[in-house]
Short mmCIF file of C-alpha atoms in Angstrom, two decimals:
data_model
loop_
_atom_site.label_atom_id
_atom_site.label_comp_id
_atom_site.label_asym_id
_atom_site.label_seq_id
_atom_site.Cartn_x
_atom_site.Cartn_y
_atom_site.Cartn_z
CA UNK A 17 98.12 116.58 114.18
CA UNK A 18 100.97 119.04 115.12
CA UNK A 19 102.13 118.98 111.76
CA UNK A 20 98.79 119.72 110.27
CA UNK A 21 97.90 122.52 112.62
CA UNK A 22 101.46 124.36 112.21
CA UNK A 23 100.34 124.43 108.46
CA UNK A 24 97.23 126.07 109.41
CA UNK A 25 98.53 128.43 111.61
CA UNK A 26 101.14 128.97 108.29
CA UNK A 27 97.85 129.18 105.94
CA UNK A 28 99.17 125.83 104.39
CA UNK A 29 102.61 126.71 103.79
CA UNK A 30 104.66 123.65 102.58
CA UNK A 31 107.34 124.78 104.27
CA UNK A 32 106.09 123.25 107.44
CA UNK A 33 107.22 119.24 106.87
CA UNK A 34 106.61 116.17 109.36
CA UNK A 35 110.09 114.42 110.46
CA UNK A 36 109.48 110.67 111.02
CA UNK A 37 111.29 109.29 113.44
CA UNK A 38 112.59 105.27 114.20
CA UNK A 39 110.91 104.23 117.08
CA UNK A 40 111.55 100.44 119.02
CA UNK A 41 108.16 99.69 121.44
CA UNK A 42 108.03 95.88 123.50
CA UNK A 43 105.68 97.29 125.88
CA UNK A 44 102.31 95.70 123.57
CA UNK A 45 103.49 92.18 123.30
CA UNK A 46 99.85 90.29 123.33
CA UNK A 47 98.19 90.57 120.01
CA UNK A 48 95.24 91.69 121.50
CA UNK A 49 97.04 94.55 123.09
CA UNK A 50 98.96 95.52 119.58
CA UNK A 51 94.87 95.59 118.58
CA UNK A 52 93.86 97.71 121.04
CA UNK A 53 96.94 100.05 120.25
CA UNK A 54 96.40 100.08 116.60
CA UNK A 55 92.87 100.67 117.59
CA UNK A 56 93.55 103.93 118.84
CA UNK A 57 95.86 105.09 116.20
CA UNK A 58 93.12 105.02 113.75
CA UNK A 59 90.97 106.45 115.78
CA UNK A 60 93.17 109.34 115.43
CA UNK A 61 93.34 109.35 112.42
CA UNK A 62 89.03 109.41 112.02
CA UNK A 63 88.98 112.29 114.42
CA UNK A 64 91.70 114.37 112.06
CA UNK A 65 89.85 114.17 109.82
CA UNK A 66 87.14 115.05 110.81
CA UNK A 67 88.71 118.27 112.49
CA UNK A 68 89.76 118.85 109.25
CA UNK A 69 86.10 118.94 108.06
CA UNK A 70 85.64 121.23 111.41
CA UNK A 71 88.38 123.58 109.65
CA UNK A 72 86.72 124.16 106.10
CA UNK A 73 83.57 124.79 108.10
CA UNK A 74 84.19 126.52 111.23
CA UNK A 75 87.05 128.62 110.63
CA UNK A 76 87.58 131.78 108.05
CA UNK A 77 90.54 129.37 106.03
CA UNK A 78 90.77 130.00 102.65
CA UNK A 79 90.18 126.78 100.32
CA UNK A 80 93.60 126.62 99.33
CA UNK A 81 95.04 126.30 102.38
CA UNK A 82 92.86 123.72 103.41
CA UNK A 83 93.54 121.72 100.56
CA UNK A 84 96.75 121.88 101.48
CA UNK A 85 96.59 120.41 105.26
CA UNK A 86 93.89 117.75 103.38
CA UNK A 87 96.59 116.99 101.05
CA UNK A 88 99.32 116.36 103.75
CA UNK A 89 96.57 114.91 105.85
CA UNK A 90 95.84 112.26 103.24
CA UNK A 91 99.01 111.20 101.89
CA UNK A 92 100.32 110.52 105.49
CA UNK A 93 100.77 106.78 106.28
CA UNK A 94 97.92 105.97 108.34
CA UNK A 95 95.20 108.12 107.66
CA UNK A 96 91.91 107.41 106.83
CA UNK A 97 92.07 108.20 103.25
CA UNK A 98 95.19 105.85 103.36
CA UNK A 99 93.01 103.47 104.95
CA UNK A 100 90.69 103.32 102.53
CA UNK A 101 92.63 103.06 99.70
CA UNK A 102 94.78 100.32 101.05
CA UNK A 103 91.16 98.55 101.53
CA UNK A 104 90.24 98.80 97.87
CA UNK A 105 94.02 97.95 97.16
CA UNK A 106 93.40 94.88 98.55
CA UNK A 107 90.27 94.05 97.60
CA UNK A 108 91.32 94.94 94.13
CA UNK A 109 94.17 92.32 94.44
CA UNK A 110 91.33 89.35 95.33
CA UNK A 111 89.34 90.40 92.99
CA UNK A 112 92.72 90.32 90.25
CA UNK A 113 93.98 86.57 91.95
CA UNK A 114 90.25 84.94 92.00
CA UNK A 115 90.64 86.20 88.11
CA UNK A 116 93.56 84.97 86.74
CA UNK A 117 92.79 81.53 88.95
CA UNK A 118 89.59 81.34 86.63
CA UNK A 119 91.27 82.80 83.08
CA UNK A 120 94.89 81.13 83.36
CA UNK A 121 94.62 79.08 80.55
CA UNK A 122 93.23 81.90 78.06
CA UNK A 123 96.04 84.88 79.15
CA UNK A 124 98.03 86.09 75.99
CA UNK A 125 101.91 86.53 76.11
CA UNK A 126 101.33 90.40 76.95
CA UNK A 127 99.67 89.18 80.06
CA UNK A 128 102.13 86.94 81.09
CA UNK A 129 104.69 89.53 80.71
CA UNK A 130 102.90 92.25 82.40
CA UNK A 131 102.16 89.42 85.63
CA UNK A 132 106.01 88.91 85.20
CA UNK A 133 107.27 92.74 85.95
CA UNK A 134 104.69 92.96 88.63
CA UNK A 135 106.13 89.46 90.71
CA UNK A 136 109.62 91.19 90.28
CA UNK A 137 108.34 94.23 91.40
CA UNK A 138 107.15 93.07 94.24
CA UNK A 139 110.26 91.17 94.66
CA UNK A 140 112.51 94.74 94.20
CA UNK A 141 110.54 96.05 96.99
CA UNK A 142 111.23 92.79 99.29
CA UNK A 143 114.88 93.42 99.26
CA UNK A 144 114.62 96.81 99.27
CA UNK A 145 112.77 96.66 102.75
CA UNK A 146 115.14 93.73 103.77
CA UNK A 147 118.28 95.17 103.21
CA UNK A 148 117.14 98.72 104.79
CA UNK A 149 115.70 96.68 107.79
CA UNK A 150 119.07 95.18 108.44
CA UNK A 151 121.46 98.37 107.68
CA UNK A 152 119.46 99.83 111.00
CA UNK A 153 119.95 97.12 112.94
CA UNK A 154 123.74 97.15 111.57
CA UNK A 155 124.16 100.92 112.43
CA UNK A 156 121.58 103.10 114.12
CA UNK A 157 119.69 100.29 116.18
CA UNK A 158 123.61 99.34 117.66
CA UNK A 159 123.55 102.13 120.20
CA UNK A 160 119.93 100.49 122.32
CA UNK A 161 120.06 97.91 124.43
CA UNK A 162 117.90 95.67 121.81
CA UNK A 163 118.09 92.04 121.52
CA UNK A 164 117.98 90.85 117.58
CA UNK A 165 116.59 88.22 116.50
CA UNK A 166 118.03 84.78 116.25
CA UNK A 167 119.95 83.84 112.63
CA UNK A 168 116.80 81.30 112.66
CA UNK A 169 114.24 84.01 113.58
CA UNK A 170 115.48 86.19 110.65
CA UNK A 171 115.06 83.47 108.37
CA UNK A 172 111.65 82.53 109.33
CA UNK A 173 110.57 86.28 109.20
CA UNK A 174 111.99 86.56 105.43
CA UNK A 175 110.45 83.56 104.35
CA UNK A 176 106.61 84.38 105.88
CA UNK A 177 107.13 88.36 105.05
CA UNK A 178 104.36 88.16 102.47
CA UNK A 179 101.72 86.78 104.03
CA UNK A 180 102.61 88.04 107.71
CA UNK A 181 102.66 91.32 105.48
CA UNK A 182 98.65 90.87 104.10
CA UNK A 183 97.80 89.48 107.93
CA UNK A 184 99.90 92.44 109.67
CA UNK A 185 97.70 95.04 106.99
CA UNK A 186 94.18 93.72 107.88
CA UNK A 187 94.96 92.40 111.65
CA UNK A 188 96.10 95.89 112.26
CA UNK A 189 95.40 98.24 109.73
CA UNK A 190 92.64 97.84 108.07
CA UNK A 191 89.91 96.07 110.92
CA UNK A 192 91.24 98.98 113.01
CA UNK A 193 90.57 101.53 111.33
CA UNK A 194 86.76 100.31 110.45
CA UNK A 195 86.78 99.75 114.07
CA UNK A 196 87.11 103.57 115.12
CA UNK A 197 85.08 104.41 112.46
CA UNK A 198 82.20 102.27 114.15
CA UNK A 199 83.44 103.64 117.88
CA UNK A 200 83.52 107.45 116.75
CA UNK A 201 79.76 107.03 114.90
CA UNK A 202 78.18 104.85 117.36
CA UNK A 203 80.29 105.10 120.39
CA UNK A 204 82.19 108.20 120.96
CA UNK A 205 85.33 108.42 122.89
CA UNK A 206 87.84 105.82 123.41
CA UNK A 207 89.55 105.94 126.44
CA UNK A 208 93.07 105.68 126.60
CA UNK A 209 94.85 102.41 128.25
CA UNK A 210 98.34 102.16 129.41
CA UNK A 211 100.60 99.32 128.44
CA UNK A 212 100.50 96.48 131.31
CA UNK A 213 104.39 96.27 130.82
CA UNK A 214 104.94 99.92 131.24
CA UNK A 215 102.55 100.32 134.21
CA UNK A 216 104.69 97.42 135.57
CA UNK A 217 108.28 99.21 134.74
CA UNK A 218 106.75 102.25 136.70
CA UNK A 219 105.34 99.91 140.00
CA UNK A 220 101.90 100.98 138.92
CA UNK A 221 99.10 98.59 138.62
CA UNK A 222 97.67 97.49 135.77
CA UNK A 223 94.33 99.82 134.93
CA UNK A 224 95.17 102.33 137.68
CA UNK A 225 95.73 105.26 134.78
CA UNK A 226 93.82 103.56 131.71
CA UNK A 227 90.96 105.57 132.52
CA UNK A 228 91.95 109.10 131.40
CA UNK A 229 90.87 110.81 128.31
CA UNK A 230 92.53 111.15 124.86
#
């Protein structure tokens, strides 16, 4: 959001560029916590959005600096456009497995070889995201007081990564995101809640400061 209204105060300069940063969180260990969390990150993302519909509408911006923050808006990991195309993405996938289960027999050599350069595709990007995933625990991750997983652990995680990958998507993605889209039509605010773990780290209570508002 800082990003996006630094290009509007800019009139949608692309100078103005988001820096992502490498952040390491333990304080949402229960998965219905890490929903909760995810929860609100969408929800985030809805309400940009929808202040970005506030901009074209409310404000004297000129249409081509509006596409502009829409464009950065949209092709930011996370956002509701994102969202939705990682929804048809998948859906699109179903619809391609529940296909070939059905036509497996009938595919011509062109199809097999097409299926083939997807599946080592796919596999390109596994080790990819593997062997970046274990130069920052090698280099940067060194300096925190972080405990790594077990030889065992890493194994295990390799070996699910594509379907803990599909699970992580919809789990916390995906059913999320429709979520706050529900809460911000039918609901309204969500109010923010602090980590248990954190609260506990500072001698608070739990659900002394959960109650304020975004």
């Amino acid at each position: 959001h800082t990003a996006n209204k630094a290009m509007v105060n800019s009139f949608g300069s692309r100078a103005v560029v988001t820096i992502p940063s490498v952040i390491c969180n333990d304080l949402v260990p229960l998965v219905a916590d890490r929903y909760q969390q995810a929860t609100r990150h969408q929800f985030g993302s809805v309400t940009e959005l929808a202040w970005l519909g506030a901009l074209l509408t409310e404000t004297r911006l000129r249409l081509p600096a509006w596409g502009a923050v829409l464009c950065a808006e949209a092709s930011r990991a996370g956002s509701l456009p994102g969202a939705m195309l990682c929804l048809a993405g998948h859906l699109l996938n179903a619809a391609l497995v529940v296909a070939l289960h059905q036509n497996w027999q009938d595919l011509t050599p062109k199809a097999t070889t097409v299926l083939s350069l997807m599946g080592a595709s796919a596999v390109v990007q596994w080790t990819c995201f593997w062997a970046a995933e274990l130069a920052l625990w090698a280099t940067l991750l060194q300096q925190f007081p972080l405990q790594a997983p077990s030889f065992v652990r890493w194994l295990l995680l390799i070996a699910v990564m594509p379907c803990a990958s599909l699970v992580n998507s919809l789990l916390f993605f995906i059913v999320p995101t429709l979520h706050a889209l529900y809460h911000a039509a039918f609901v309204g605010e969500l109010a923010y809640v602090c980590a248990p773990k954190g609260e506990a780290a500072r001698g608070l209570a739990p659900g002394l400061d959960n109650l304020s508002p975004r």
